[in-house]
Coordinates of C-alpha atoms in Angstrom, one line a residue:
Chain Q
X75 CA 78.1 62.4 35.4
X76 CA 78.6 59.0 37.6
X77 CA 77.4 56.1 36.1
X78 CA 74.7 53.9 37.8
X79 CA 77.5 51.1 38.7
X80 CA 79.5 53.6 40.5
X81 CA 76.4 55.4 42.0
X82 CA 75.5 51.9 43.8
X83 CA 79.0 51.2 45.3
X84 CA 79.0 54.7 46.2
X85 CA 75.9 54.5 47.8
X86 CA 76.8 50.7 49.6
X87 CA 80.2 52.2 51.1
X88 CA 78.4 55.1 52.5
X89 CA 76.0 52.4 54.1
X90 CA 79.6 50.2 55.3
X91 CA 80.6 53.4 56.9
X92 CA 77.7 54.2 58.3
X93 CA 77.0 50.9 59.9
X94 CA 81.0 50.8 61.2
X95 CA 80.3 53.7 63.0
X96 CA 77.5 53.3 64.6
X97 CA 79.1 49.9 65.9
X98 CA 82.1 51.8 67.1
X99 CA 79.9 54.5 68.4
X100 CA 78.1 52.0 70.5
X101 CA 81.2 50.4 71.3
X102 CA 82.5 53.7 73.1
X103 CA 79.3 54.4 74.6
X104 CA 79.8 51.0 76.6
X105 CA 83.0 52.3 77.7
X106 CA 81.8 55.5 79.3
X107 CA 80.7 53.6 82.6
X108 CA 84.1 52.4 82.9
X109 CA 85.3 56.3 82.8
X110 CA 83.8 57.1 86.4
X111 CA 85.5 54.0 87.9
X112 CA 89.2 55.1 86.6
X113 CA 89.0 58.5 87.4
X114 CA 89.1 57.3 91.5
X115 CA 92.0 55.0 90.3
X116 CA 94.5 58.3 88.6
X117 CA 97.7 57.6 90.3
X118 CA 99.3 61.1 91.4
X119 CA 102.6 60.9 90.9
X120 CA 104.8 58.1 89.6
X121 CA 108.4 57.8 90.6
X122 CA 108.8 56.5 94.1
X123 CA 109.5 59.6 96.9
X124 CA 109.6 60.7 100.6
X125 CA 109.3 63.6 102.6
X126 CA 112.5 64.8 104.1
X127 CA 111.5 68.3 104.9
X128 CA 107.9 69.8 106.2
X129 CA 107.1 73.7 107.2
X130 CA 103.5 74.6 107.7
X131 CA 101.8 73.2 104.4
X132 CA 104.9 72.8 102.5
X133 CA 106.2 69.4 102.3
X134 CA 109.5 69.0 100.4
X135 CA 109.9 65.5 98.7
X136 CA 113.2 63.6 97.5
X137 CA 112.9 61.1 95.0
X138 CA 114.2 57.8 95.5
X139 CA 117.9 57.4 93.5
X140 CA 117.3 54.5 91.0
X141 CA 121.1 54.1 90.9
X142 CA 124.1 55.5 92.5
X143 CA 124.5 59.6 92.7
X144 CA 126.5 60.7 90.4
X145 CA 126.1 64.7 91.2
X146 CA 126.8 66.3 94.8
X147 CA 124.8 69.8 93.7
X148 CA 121.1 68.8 94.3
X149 CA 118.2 69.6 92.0
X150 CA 115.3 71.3 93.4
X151 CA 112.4 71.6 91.6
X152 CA 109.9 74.5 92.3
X153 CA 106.6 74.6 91.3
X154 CA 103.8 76.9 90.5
X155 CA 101.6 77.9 93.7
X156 CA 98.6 77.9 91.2
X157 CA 98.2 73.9 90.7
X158 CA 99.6 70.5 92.4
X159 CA 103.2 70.3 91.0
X160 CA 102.6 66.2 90.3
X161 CA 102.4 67.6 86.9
X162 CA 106.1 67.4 86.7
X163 CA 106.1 63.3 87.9
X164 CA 102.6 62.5 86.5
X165 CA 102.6 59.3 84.4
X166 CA 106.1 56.9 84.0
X167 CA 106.4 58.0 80.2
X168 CA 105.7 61.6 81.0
X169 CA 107.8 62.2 83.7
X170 CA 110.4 65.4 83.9
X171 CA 111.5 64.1 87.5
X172 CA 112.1 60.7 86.1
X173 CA 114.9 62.0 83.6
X174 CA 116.7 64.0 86.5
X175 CA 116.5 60.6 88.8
X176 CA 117.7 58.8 85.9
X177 CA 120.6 60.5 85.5
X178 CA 121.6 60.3 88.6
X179 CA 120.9 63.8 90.2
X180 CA 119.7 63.8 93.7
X181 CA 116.2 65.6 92.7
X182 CA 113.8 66.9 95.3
X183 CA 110.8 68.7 94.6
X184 CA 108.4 71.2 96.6
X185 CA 104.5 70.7 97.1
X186 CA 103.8 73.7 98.7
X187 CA 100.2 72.4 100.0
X188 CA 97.2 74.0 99.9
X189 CA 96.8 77.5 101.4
X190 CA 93.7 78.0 104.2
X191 CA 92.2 81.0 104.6
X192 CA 94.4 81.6 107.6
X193 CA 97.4 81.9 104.8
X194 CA 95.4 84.7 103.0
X195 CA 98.4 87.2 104.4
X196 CA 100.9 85.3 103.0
X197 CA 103.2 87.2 100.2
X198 CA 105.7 86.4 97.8
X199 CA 108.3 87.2 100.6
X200 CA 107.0 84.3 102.9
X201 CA 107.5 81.8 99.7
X202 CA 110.5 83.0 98.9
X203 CA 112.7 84.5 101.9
X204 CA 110.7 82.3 104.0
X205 CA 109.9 78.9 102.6
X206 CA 112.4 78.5 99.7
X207 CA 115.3 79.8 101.9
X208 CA 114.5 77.3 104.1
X209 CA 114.3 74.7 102.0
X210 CA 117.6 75.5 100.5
X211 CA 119.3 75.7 103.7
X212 CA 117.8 72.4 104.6
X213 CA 119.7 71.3 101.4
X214 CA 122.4 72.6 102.1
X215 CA 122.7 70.5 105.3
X216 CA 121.6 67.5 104.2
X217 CA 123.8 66.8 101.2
X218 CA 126.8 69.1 102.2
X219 CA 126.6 71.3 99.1
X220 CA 126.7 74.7 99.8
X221 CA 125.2 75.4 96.3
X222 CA 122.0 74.0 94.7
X223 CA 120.4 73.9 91.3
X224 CA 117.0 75.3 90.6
X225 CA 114.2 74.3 88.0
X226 CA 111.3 76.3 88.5
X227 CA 108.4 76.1 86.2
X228 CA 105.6 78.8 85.2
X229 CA 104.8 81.0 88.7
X230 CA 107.9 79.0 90.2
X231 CA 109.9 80.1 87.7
X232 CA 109.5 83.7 88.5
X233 CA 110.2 82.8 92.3
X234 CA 112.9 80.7 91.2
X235 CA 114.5 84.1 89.5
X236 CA 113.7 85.8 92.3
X237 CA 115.5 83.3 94.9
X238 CA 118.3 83.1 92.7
X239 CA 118.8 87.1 92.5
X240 CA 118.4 87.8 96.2
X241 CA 120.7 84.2 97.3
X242 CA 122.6 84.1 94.5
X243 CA 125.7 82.8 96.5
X244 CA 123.4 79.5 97.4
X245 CA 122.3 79.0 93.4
X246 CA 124.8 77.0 91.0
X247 CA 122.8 76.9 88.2
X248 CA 119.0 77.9 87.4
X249 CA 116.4 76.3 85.0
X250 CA 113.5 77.9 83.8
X251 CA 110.1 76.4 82.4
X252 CA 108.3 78.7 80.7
X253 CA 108.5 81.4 83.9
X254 CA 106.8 84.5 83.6
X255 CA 109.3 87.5 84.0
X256 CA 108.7 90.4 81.5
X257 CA 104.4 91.1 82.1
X258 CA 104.6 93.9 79.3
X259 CA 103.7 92.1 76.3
X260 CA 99.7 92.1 75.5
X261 CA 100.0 88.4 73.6
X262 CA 98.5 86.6 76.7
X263 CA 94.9 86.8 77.8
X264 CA 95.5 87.0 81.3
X265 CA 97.9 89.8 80.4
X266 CA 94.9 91.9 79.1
X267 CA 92.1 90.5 81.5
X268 CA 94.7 91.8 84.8
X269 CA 95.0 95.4 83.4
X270 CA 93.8 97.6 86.6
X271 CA 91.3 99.5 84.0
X272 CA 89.3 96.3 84.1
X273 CA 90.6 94.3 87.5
X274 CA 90.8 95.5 90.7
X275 CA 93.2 92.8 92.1
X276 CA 92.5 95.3 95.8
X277 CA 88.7 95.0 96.1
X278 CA 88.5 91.2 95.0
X279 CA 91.5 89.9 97.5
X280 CA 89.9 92.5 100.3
X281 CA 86.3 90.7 99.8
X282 CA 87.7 86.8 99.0
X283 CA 90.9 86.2 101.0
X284 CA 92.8 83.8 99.2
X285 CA 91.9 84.2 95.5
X286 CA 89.8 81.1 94.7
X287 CA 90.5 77.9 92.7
X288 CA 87.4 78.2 91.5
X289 CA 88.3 81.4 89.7
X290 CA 91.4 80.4 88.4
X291 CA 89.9 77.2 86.9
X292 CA 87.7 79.7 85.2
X293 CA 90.2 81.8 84.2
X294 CA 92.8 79.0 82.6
X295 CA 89.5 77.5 80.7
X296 CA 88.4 80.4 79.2
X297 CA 92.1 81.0 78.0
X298 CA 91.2 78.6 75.2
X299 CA 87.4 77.7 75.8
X300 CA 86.3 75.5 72.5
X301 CA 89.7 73.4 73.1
X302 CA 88.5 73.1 76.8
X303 CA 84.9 72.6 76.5
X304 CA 83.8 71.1 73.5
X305 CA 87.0 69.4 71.4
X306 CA 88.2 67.8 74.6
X307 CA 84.7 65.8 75.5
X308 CA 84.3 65.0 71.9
X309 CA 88.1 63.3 71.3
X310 CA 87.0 61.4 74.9
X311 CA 83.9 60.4 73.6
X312 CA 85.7 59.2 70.2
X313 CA 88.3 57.1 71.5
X314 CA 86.8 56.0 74.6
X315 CA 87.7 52.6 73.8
X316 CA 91.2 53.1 73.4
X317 CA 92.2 52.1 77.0
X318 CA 95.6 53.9 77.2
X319 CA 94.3 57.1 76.1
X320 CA 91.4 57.3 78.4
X321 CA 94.0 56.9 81.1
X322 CA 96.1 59.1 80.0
X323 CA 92.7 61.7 79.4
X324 CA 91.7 61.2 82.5
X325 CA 95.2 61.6 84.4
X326 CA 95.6 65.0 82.5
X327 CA 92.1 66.1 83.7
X328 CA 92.8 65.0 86.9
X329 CA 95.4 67.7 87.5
X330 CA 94.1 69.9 85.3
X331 CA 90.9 70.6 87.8
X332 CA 92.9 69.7 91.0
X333 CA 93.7 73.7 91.2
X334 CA 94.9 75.1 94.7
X335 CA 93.6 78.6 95.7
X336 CA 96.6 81.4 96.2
X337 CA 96.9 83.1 99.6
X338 CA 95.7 86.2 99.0
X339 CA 98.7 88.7 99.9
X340 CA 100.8 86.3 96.7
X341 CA 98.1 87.0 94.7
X342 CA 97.5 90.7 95.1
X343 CA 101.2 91.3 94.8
X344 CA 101.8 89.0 91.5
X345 CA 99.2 91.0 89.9
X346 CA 99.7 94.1 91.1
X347 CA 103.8 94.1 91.1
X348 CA 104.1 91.9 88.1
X349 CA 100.6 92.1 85.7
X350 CA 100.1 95.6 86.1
X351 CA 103.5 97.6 86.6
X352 CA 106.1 94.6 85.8
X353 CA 108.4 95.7 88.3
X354 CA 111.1 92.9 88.2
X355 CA 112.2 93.8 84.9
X356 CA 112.9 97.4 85.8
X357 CA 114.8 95.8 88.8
X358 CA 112.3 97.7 91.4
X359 CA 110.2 94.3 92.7
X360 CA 110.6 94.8 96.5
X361 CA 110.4 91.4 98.5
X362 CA 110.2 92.7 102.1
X363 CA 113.0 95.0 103.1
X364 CA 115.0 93.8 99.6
X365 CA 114.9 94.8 96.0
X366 CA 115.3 92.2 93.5
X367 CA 117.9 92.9 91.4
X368 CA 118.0 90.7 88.1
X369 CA 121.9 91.5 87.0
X370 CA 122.8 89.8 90.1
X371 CA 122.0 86.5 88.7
X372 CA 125.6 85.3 87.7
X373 CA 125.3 81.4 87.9
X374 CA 124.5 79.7 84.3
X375 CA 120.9 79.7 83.2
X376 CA 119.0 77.5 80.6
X377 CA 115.6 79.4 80.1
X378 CA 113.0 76.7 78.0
X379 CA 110.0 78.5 76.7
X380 CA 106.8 77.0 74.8
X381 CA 106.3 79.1 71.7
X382 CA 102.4 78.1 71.3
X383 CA 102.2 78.8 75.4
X384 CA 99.0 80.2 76.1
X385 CA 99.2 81.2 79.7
X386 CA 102.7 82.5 79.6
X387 CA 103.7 83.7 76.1
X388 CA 107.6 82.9 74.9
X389 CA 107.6 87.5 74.8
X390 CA 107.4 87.0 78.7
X391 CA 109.8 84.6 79.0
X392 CA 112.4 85.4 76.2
X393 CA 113.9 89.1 77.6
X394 CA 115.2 87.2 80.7
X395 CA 118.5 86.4 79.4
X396 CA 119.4 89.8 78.6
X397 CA 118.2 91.1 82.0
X398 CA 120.8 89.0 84.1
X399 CA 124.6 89.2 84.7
X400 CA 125.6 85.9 83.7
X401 CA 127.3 84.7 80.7
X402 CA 126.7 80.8 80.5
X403 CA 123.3 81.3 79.6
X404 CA 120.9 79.4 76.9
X405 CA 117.6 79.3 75.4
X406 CA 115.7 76.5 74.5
X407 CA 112.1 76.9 72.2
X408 CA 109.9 74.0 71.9
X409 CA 107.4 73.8 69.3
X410 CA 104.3 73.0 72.3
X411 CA 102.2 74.4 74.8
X412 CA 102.9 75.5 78.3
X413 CA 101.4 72.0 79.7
X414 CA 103.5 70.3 76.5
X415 CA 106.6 71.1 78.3
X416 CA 106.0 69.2 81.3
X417 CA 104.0 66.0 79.3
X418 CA 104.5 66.3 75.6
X419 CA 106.3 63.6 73.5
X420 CA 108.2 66.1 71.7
X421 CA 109.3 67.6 75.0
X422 CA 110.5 64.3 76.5
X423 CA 112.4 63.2 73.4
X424 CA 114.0 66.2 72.3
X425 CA 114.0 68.6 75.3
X426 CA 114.7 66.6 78.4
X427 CA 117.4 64.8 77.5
X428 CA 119.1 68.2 76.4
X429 CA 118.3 69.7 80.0
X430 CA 119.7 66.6 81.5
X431 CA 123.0 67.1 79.7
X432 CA 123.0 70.9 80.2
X433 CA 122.6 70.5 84.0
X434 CA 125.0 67.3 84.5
X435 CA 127.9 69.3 82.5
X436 CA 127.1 72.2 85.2
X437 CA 126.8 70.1 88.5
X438 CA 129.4 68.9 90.9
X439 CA 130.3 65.5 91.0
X440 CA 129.7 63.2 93.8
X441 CA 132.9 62.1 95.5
X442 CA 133.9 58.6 94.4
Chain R
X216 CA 90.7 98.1 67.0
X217 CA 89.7 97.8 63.4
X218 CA 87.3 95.2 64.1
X219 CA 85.6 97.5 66.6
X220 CA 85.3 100.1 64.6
X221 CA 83.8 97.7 61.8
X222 CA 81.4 96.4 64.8
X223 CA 80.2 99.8 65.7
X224 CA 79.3 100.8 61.9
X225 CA 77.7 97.8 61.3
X226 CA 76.0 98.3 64.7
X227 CA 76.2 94.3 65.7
X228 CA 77.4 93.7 68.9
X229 CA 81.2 91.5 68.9
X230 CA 79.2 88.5 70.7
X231 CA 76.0 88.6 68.1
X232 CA 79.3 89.1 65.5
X233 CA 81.1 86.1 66.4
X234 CA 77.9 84.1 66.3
X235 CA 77.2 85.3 62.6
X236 CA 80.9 84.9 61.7
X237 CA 81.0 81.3 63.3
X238 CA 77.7 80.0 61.6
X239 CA 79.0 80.9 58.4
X240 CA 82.2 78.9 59.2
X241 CA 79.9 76.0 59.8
X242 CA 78.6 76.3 56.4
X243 CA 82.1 76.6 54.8
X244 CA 83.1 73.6 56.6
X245 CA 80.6 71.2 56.1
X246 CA 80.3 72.2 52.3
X247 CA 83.4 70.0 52.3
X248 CA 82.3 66.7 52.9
X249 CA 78.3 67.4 51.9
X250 CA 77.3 63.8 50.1
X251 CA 77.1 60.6 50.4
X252 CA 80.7 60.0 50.0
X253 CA 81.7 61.6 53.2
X254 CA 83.7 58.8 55.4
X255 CA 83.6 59.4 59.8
X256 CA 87.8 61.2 59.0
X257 CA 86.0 63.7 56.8
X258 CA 83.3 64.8 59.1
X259 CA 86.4 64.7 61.6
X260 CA 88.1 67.1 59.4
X261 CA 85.6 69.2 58.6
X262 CA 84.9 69.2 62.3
X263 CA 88.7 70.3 63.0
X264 CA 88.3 72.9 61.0
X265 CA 85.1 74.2 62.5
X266 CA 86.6 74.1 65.7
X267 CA 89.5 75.8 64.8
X268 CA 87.7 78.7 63.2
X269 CA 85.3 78.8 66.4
X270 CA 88.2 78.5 68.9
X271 CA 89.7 81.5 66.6
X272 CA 86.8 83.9 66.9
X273 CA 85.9 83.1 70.3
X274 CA 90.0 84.8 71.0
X275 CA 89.0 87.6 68.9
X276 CA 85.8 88.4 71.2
X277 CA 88.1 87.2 74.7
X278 CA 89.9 90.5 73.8
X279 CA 87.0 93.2 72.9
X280 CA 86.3 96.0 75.4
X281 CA 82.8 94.5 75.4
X282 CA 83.7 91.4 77.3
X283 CA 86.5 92.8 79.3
X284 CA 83.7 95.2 80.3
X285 CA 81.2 92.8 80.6
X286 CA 84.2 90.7 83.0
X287 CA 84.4 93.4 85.3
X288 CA 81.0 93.8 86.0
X289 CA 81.2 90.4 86.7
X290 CA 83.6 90.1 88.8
X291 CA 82.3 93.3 90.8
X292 CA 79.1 92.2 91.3
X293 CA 80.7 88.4 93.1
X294 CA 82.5 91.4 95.3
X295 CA 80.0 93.2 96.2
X296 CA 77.5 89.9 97.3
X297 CA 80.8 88.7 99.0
X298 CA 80.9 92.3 101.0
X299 CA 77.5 92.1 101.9
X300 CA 77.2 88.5 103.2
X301 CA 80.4 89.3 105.2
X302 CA 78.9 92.2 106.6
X303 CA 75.6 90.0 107.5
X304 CA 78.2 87.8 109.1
X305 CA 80.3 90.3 111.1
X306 CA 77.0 91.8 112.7
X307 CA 76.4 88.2 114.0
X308 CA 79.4 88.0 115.1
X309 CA 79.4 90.9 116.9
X310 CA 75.9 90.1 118.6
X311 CA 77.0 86.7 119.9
X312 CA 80.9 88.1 120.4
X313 CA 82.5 86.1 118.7
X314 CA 86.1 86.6 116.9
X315 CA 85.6 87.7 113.2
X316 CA 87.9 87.8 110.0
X317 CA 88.3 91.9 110.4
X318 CA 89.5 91.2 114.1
X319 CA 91.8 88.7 113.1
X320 CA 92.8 91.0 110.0
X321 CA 93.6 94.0 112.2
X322 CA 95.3 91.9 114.8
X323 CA 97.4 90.5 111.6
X324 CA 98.2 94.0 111.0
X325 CA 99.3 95.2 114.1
X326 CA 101.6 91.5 114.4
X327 CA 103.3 93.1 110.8
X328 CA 103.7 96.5 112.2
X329 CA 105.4 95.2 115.1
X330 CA 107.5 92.7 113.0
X331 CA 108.7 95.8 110.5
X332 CA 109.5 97.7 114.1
X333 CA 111.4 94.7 115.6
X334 CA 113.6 94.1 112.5
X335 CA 114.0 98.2 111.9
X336 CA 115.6 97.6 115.4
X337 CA 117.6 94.5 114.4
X338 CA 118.9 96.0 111.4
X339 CA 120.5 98.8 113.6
X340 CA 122.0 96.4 115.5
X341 CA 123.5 94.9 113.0
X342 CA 124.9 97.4 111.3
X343 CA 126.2 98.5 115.1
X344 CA 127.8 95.0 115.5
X345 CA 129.2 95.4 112.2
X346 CA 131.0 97.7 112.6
X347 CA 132.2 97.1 115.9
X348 CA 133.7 93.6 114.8
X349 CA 135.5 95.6 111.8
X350 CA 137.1 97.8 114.2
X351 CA 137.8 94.8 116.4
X352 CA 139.8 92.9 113.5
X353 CA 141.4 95.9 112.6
X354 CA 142.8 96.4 116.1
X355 CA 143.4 92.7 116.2
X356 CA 145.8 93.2 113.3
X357 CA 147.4 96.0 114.3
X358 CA 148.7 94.1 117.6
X359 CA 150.0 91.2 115.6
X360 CA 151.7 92.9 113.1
X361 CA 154.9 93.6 115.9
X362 CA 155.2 89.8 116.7
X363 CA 154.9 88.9 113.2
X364 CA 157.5 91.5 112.3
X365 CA 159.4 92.0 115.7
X366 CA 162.3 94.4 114.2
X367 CA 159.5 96.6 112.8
X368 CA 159.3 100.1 114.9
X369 CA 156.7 98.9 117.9
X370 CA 152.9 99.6 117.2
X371 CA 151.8 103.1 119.0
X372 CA 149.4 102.8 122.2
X373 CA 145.6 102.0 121.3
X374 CA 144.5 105.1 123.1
X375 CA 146.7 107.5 120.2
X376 CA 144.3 106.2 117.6
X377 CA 141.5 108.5 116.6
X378 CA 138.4 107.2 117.9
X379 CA 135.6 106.8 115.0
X380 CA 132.0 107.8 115.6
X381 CA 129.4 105.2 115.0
X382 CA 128.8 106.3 111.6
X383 CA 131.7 106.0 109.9
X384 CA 132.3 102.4 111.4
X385 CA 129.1 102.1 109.2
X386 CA 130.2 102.8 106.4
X387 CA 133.0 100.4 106.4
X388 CA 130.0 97.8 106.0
X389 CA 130.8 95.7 103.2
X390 CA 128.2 94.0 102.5
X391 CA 124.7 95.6 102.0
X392 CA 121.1 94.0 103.0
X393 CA 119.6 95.8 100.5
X394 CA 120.2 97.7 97.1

């Protein structure tokens, strides 16, 4: 049993901690007006760029050298059609972009816009054989390199494997972010929620167009809902003093709810064609009048996979390498999530710079 | 499927289940810093933990029958409102004669049809053109060949070669749009 002495000091540093908090609780509470003011102030996008390309909504932009070019082979990055791909550039410290510019590689990047409901008969075919052949050839011309690199992350990824298979004489070396290639593992929610016993992807693109943002939002929050709607309001409220987080926070947010619908035809096809009969494993995905064949992918490949990736599970990204015909090919696992690879600390210390090296030992150098 | 089969004996339905399994997770967690010692990093802990356990169950029940069912009723009855307000709209539309989606969607349609036609037509072409070049190359080699090599025996007249049909200058493709 305590003795009375230690009862009392017990009992006074409960009171210390009690009043400390309540001054620090107070102190946050003053912040929150402040929040409202720096969300209209969330920069999008942080290393200096220009459009050099535009088709329809598509706007292709090249980021400003921050030294001479030390690689003729460009490096285009490709990005999801699900989410604005300022994800990749979004904060000085937490930019992938930034690494590539750094290092000298002439780095461009697509935005593919938002989709009206005019684009609702869109397909994968228009993206790919369409948009991201044109791109490449405007590449092509512009920096003299008949051969470009690819990074494409999540949804881009799979287009980027895609592109590369179909093209593969325009590809010299491919880099995927957590892509989304084999759809037959069950580890993934949206793996499970897509089965065609419980969606029909037919009816709801027939009755909404363009599948709406508003859905997907829904859809990537209730992936992990306590993290998304309770932990995530309480660690704001918490440190809502600490200036640099809040930015941060509210940056994050900030693309996390700026979600893009997908022209419909895309979206009935990913599902149907990838969620529910994962064709481009077995090598029968038709795009158009062509089949994409995986094997044909020769060129070297680095596939980067986040093993605590909720949206697209490491098991869908892992049986890539085995599927294509190359034989300079690599896999890198971070310990992270499938947002941690584009923003995480671990990810910009330890993967990045890896990437960088990969690609630069893989590129062609610019003439002296 | 174990905890299904748990649910249906214990006749509790996986929601009502994850409620009951995440109250008594608040218990366990909050019987570690219950006192008047606890400091704000151990009701942050204990919190942590509570999450955790919540944001665990709350997966489990994301995957049950019951809310993939209850999903799809969901999502069927949006479709179904969506269907009738459009079809509200398109009798409007038709009233005042004015262009509606399922006009443009047809007309969208018929554009693809004729695109598919069109490049069925090209690819024939193609193929056609193909092969004629081949042939052309091949003929353009043959009639070097003697200047190149002019004490080789003289290349025979054109009109001695065999004439190929169409399809066999086809095959000689060698490069195919398509696998």
């Amino acid at each position: 049993m305590d003795k009375p002495g230690n009862l009392a000091d017990l009992w006074l540093g409960a009171q210390r901690a009690l009043v400390e908090e309540s001054i620090a609780n107070f102190n946050r509470m003053a912040q929150l007006p402040s929040v409202w003011q720096r969300v209209q102030q969330v920069k999008k996008g942080a290393t200096p760029s220009e459009v050099v390309y535009e088709e329809d909504r598509l706007r292709l932009l090249r980021y400003v050298p921050q030294g001479p070019v030390k690689f003729k082979t460009p490096l285009l990055f490709v990005f999801a059609l699900v989410n604005r791909p300022y994800i990749l550039d979004i904060l000085p410290n937490k930019s992938v972009v930034a690494h590539f510019v750094k290092a000298g590689f002439d780095t461009y990047l697509i935005d593919w816009g938002t989709p009206t409901d005019a684009d609702r008969h869109l397909t994968l075919e228009a993206y790919v054989q369409g948009y991201l052949r044109n791109v490449v050839k405007h590449l092509q011309d512009r920096t003299g390199s008949s051969r470009v690199s690819v990074l494409g992350y999540c949804m881009g990824g799979t287009m980027s494997a895609m592109f590369t298979a179909l093209y593969p004489e325009c590809v010299r070396n491919l880099i995927l972010l957590a892509a989304g290639i084999d759809f037959s593992t069950r580890d993934g929610l949206l793996n499970l929620w897509s089965d065609p016993r419980y969606f029909d992807v037919d009816a709801f693109v027939d009755a909404y167009g363009n599948c709406p943002a508003e859905f997907l939002q829904a859809c990537f929050l209730m992936l992990k809902p306590v993290r998304n709607l309770v932990a995530k309001p309480l660690t704001l409220l918490e440190r809502a003093d600490d200036k640099r987080f809040v930015d941060e926070f509210l940056t994050m947010e900030t693309w996390l709810n700026d979600n893009v619908p997908v022209a419909g035809g895309v979206f009935r096809q990913f599902v149907k064609s990838l969620y529910q009969q994962n064709l481009l494993v077995k090598n029968q995905m038709r795009l158009g009048r062509k089949t994409v064949n995986l094997s044909r992918i020769t060129c070297p490949v680095l596939n980067l996979m986040a093993t605590q990736d909720d949206l697209v599970p490491p098991a869908q990204s892992e049986p890539f390498n085995d599927l294509i015909g190359s034989t300079d090919r690599k896999t890198i696992k971070l310990a992270t999530g499938h947002i941690g690879m584009a923003v995480g600390s671990a990810a910009h210390r330890e993967l990045w710079p890896q990437a960088v090296a990969w690609l630069a030992e893989r590129s062609e150098p610019a003439p002296a | 499927m174990g905890d299904e089969a748990n649910d249906a004996a214990a006749g509790v339905p996986p929601l009502a289940r994850m409620w009951l399994d995440a109250a008594s997770g608040v218990m366990e967690a909050f019987q570690a810093w219950a006192g008047p010692t606890a400091s704000p990093e151990a009701v942050r802990k204990a919190r942590a933990t509570l999450l955790d356990s919540w944001s665990n169950l709350w997966e489990q029940y994301l995957r049950t029958p019951a809310f993939l069912d209850s999903a799809k009723q969901g999502i069927a009855r949006s479709i179904d409102f969506r269907k009738q307000l459009r079809e509200q709209l398109d009798r409007v539309q038709r009233e005042f004669r004015v262009v509606g989606r399922q006009d443009v969607d047809e007309l969208i349609l018929a554009l693809e049809r004729m695109e598919r036609h069109v490049l069925d037509q090209l690819d024939e072409i193609s193929a056609r053109l193909d092969a004629l070049s081949a042939r052309l190359d091949a003929l353009g080699e043959k009639a070097a060949k003697p200047q190149a090599a002019p004490e080789a025996e003289p290349a025979r007249p054109n009109n001695r070669t065999r004439r190929k049909s169409p399809r066999e200058g086809t095959e000689e493709k060698t490069e195919q749009p398509a696998e």
